[in-house]
mmCIF file of C-alpha atoms in Angstrom:
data_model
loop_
_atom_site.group_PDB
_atom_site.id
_atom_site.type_symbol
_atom_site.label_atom_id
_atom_site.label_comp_id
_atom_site.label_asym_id
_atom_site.label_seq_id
_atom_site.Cartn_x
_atom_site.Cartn_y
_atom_site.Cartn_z
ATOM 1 C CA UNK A 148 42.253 -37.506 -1.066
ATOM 2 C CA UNK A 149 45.612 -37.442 1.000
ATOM 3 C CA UNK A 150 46.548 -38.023 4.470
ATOM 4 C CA UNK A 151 48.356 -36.028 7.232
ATOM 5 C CA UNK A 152 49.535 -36.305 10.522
ATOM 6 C CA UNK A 153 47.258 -38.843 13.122
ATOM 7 C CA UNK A 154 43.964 -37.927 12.222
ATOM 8 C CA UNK A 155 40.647 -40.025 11.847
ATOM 9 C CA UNK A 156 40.919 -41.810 8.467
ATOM 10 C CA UNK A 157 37.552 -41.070 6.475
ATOM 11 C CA UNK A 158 34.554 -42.938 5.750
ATOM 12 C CA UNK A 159 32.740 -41.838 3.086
ATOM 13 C CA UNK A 160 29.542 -44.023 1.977
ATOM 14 C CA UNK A 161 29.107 -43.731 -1.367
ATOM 15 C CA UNK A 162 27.350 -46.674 -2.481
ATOM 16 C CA UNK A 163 23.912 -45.790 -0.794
ATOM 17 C CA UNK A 164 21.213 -46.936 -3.220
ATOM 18 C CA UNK A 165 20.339 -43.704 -4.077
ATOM 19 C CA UNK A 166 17.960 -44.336 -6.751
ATOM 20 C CA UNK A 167 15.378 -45.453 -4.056
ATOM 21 C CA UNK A 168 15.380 -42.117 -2.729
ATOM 22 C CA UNK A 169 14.629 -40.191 -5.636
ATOM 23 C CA UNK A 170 11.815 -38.199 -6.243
ATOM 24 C CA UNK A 171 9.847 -37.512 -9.147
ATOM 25 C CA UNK A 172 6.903 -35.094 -10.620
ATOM 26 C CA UNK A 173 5.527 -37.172 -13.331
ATOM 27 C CA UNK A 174 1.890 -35.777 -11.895
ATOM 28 C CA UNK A 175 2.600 -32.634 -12.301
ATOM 29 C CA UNK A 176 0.954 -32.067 -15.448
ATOM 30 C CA UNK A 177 -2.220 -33.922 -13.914
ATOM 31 C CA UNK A 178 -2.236 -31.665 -10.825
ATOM 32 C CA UNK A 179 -2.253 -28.233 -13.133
ATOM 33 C CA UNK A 180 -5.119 -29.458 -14.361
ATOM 34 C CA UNK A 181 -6.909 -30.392 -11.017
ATOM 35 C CA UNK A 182 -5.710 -27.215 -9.432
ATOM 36 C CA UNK A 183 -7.238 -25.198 -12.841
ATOM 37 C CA UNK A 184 -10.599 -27.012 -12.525
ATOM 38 C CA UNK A 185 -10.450 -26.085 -9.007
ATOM 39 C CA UNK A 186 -9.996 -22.392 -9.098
ATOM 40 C CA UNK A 187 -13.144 -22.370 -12.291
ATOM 41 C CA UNK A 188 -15.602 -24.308 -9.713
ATOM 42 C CA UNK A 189 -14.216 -21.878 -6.802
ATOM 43 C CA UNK A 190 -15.141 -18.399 -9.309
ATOM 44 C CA UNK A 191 -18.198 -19.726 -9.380
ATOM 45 C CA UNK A 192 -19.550 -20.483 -5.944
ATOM 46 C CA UNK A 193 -18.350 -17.141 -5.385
ATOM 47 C CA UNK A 194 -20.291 -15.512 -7.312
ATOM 48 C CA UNK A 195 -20.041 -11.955 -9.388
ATOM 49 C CA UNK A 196 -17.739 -10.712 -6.752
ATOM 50 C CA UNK A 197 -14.344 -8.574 -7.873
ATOM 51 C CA UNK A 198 -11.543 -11.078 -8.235
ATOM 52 C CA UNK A 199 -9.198 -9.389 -6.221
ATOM 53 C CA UNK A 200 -9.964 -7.265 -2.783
ATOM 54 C CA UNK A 201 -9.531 -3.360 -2.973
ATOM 55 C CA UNK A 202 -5.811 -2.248 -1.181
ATOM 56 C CA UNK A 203 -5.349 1.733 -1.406
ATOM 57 C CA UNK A 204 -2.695 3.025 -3.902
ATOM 58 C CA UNK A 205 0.961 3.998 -1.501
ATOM 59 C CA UNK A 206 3.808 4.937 -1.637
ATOM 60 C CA UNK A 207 7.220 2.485 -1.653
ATOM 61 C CA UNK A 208 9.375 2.881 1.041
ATOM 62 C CA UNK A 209 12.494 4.666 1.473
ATOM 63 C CA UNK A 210 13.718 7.782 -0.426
ATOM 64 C CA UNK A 211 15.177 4.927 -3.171
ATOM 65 C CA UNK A 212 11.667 4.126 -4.030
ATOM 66 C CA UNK A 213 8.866 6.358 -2.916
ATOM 67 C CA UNK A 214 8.616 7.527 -6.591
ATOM 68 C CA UNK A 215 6.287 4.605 -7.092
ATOM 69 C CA UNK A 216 2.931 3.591 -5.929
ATOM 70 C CA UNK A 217 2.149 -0.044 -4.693
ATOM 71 C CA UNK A 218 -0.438 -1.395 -3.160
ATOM 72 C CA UNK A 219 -1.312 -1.384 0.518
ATOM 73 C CA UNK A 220 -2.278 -3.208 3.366
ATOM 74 C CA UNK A 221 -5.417 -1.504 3.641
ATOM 75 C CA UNK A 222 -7.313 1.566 4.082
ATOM 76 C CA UNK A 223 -7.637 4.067 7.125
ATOM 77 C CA UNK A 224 -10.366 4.782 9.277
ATOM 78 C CA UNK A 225 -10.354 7.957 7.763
ATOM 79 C CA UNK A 226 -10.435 7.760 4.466
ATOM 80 C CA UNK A 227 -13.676 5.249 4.392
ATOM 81 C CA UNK A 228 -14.865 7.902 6.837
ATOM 82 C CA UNK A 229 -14.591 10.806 4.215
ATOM 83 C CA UNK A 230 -16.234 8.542 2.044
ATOM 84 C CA UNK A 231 -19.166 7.619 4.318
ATOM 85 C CA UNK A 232 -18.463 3.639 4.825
ATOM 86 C CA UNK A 233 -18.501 1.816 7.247
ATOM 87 C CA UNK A 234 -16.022 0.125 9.101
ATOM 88 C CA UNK A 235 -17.772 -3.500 8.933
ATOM 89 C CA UNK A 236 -19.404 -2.672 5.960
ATOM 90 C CA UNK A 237 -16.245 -2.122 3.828
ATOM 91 C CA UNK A 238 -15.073 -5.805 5.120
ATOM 92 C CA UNK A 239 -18.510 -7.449 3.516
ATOM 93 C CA UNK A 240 -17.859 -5.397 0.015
ATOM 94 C CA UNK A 241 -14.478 -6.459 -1.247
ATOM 95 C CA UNK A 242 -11.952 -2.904 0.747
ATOM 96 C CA UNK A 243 -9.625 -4.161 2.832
ATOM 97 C CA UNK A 244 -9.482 -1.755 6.363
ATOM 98 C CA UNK A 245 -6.033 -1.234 8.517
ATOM 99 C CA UNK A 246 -6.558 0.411 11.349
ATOM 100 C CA UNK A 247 -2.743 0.916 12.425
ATOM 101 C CA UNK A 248 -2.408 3.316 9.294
ATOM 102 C CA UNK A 249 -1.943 6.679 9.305
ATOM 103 C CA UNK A 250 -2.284 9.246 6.485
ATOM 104 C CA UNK A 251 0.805 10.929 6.640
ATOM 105 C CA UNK A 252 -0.195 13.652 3.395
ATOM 106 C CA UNK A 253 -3.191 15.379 2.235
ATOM 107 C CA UNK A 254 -2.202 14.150 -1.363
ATOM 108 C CA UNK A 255 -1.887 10.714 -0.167
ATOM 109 C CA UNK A 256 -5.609 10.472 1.636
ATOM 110 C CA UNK A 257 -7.135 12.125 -1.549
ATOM 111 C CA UNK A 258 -5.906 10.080 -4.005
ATOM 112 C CA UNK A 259 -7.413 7.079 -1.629
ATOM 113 C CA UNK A 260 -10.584 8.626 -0.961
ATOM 114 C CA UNK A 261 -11.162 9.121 -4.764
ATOM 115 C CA UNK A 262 -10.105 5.651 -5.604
ATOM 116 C CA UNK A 263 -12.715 4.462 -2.840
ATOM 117 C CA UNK A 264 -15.162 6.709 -4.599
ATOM 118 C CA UNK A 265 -14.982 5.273 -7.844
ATOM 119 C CA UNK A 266 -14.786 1.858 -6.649
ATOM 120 C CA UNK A 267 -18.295 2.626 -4.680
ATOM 121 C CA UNK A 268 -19.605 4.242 -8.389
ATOM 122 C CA UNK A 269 -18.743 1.184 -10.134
ATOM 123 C CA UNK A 270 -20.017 -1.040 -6.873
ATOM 124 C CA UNK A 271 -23.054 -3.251 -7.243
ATOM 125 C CA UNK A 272 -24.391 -4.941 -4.419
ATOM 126 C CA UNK A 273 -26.787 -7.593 -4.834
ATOM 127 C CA UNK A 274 -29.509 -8.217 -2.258
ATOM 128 C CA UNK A 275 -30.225 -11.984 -0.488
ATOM 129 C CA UNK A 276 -33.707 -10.863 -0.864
ATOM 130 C CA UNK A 277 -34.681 -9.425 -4.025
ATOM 131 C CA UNK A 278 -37.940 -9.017 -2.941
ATOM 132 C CA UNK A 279 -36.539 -7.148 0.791
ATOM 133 C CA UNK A 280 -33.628 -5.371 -0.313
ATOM 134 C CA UNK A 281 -31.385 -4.229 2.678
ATOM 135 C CA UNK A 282 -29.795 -0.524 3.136
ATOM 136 C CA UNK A 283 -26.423 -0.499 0.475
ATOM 137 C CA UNK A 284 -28.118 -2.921 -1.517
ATOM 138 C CA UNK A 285 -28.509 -2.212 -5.147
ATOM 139 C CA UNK A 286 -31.815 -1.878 -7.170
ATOM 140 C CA UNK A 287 -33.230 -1.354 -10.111
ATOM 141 C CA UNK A 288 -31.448 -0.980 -13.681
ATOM 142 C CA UNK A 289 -28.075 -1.044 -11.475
ATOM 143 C CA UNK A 290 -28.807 -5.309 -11.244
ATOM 144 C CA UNK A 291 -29.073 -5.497 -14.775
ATOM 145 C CA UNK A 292 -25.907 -3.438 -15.432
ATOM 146 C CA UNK A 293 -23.484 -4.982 -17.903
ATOM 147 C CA UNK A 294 -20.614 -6.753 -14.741
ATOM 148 C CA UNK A 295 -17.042 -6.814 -14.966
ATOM 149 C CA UNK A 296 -14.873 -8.569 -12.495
ATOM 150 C CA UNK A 297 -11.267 -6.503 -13.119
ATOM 151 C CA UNK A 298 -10.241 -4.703 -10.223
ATOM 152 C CA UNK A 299 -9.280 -0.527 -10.373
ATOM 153 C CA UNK A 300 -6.033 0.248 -11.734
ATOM 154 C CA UNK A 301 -3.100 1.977 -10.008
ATOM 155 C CA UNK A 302 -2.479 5.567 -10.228
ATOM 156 C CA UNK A 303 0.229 6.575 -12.189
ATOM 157 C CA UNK A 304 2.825 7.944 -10.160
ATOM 158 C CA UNK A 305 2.915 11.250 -11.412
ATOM 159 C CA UNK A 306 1.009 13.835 -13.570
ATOM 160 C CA UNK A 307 3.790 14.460 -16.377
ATOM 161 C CA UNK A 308 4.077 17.808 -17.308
ATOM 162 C CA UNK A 309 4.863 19.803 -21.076
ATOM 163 C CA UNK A 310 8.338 21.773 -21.347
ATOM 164 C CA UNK A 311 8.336 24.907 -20.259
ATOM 165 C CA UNK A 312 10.650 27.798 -19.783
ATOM 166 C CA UNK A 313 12.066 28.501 -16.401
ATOM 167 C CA UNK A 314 10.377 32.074 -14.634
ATOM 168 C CA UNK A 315 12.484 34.558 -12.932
ATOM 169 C CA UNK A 316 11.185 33.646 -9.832
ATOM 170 C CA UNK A 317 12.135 30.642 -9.997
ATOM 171 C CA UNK A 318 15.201 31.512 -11.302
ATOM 172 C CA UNK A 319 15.943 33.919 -8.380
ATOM 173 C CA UNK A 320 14.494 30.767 -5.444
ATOM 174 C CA UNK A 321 16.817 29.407 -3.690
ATOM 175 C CA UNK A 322 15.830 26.309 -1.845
ATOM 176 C CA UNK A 323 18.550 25.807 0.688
ATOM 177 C CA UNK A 324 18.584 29.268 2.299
ATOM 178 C CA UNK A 325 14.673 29.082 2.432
ATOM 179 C CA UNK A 326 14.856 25.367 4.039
ATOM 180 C CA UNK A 327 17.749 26.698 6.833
ATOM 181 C CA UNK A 328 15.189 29.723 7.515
ATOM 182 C CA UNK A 329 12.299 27.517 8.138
ATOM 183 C CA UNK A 330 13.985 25.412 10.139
ATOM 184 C CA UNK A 331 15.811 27.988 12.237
ATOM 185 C CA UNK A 332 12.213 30.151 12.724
ATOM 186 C CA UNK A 333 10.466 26.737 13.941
ATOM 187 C CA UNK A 334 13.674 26.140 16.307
ATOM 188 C CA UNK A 335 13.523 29.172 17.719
ATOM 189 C CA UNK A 336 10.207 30.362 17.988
ATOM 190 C CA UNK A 337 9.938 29.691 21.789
ATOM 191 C CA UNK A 338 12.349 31.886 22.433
ATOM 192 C CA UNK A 339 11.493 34.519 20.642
ATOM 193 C CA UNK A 340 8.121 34.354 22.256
ATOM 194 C CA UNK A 341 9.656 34.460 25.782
ATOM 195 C CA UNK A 342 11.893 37.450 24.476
ATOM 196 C CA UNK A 343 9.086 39.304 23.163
ATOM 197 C CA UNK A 344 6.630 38.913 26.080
ATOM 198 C CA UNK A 345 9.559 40.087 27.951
ATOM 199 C CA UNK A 346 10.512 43.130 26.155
ATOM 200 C CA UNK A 347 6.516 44.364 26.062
ATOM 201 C CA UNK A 348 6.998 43.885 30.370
ATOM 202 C CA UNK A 349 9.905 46.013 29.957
ATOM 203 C CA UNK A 350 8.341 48.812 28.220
ATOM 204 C CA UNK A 351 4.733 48.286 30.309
ATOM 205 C CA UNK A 352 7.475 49.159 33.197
ATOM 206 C CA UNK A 353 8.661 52.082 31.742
ATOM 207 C CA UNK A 354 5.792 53.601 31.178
ATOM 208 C CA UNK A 355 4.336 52.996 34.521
#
């Protein structure tokens, strides 16, 4: 380490007694136990519940990712509405609810609304009072059902499809002068209204 010009010599303290301060995770083997015995006493105060809550199936963000399908935060009022939950209800059987969601696609809400439906299908409900069950509750053969705990797959992302040869239509498509049209009849469609209704005044004129 050299020295220039009239600045502060150093001093460096290396002779703390380090080992003091070092820490070590000889427990650690003894706390993956505790924390394993934990979650099996947990499982079963809870019950025959699912071990994970229901999230919808969406899609990533950004045009990088939106090929796949992750889970959500939760599902919209109005997909458990096409379903026929309820709002509260969903919260006490395992589907999460986000209310600040919006379905965006038709694709995208029935995809959800079938998932909820088959989660409902497979959905057994056990009454506090078998002897007074409550509306939603489950009865009958459907308590002695054979149970399973796993929660409902993800989609896959999409259908794939056998090769096929191209058609002359679409063949003769083309995509970018389509797009530009749409876009230029939604631009101006006000105008053309205005010009329209004014042309018809024009000739109601004339013929007065």
């Amino acid at each position: 380490m050299g020295f220039a010009h009239n600045n502060v010599l150093h001093s460096n303290h290396f002779r703390k007694d380090w080992q003091r301060r070092v820490r070590t995770w000889f427990d650690q083997p003894g706390r993956k136990l505790r924390r394993r015995n934990a979650r099996k006493v947990k499982a079963a105060a809870l019950g025959v519940r699912p071990l994970t809550l229901l999230r919808p199936a969406v899609r990533a963000q950004t045009v990088r990712y939106n090929r796949k399908v992750r889970e959500g935060r939760g599902f919209t009022l109005a997909e458990l509405k096409e379903v026929g939950i309820n709002r509260k209800e969903a919260l006490g059987v395992g589907i999460v609810v986000d209310h600040r969601r919006r379905n965006l696609s038709e694709e995208g809400k029935k995809l959800n609304v079938e998932r909820l439906k088959a989660y409902k299908a497979k959905l057994i409900v056990f009454p506090r009072n078998a002897k007074k069950p409550k509306k939603g509750d489950s009865t009958g053969a459907d308590l002695e059902a054979e149970i399973t705990r796993t929660h409902l797959p993800l989609p896959a992302p999409y259908v794939h499809e056998a090769p096929r040869k191209i058609t002359d239509n679409e063949r003769s498509f083309e995509a970018f002068k389509t797009l530009r049209v749409a876009r230029a009849d939604a631009r101006y469609e006000g105008v053309r209204k205005i010009r329209a209704a004014k042309k018809e005044e024009e000739e109601a004129n004339k013929k007065k």
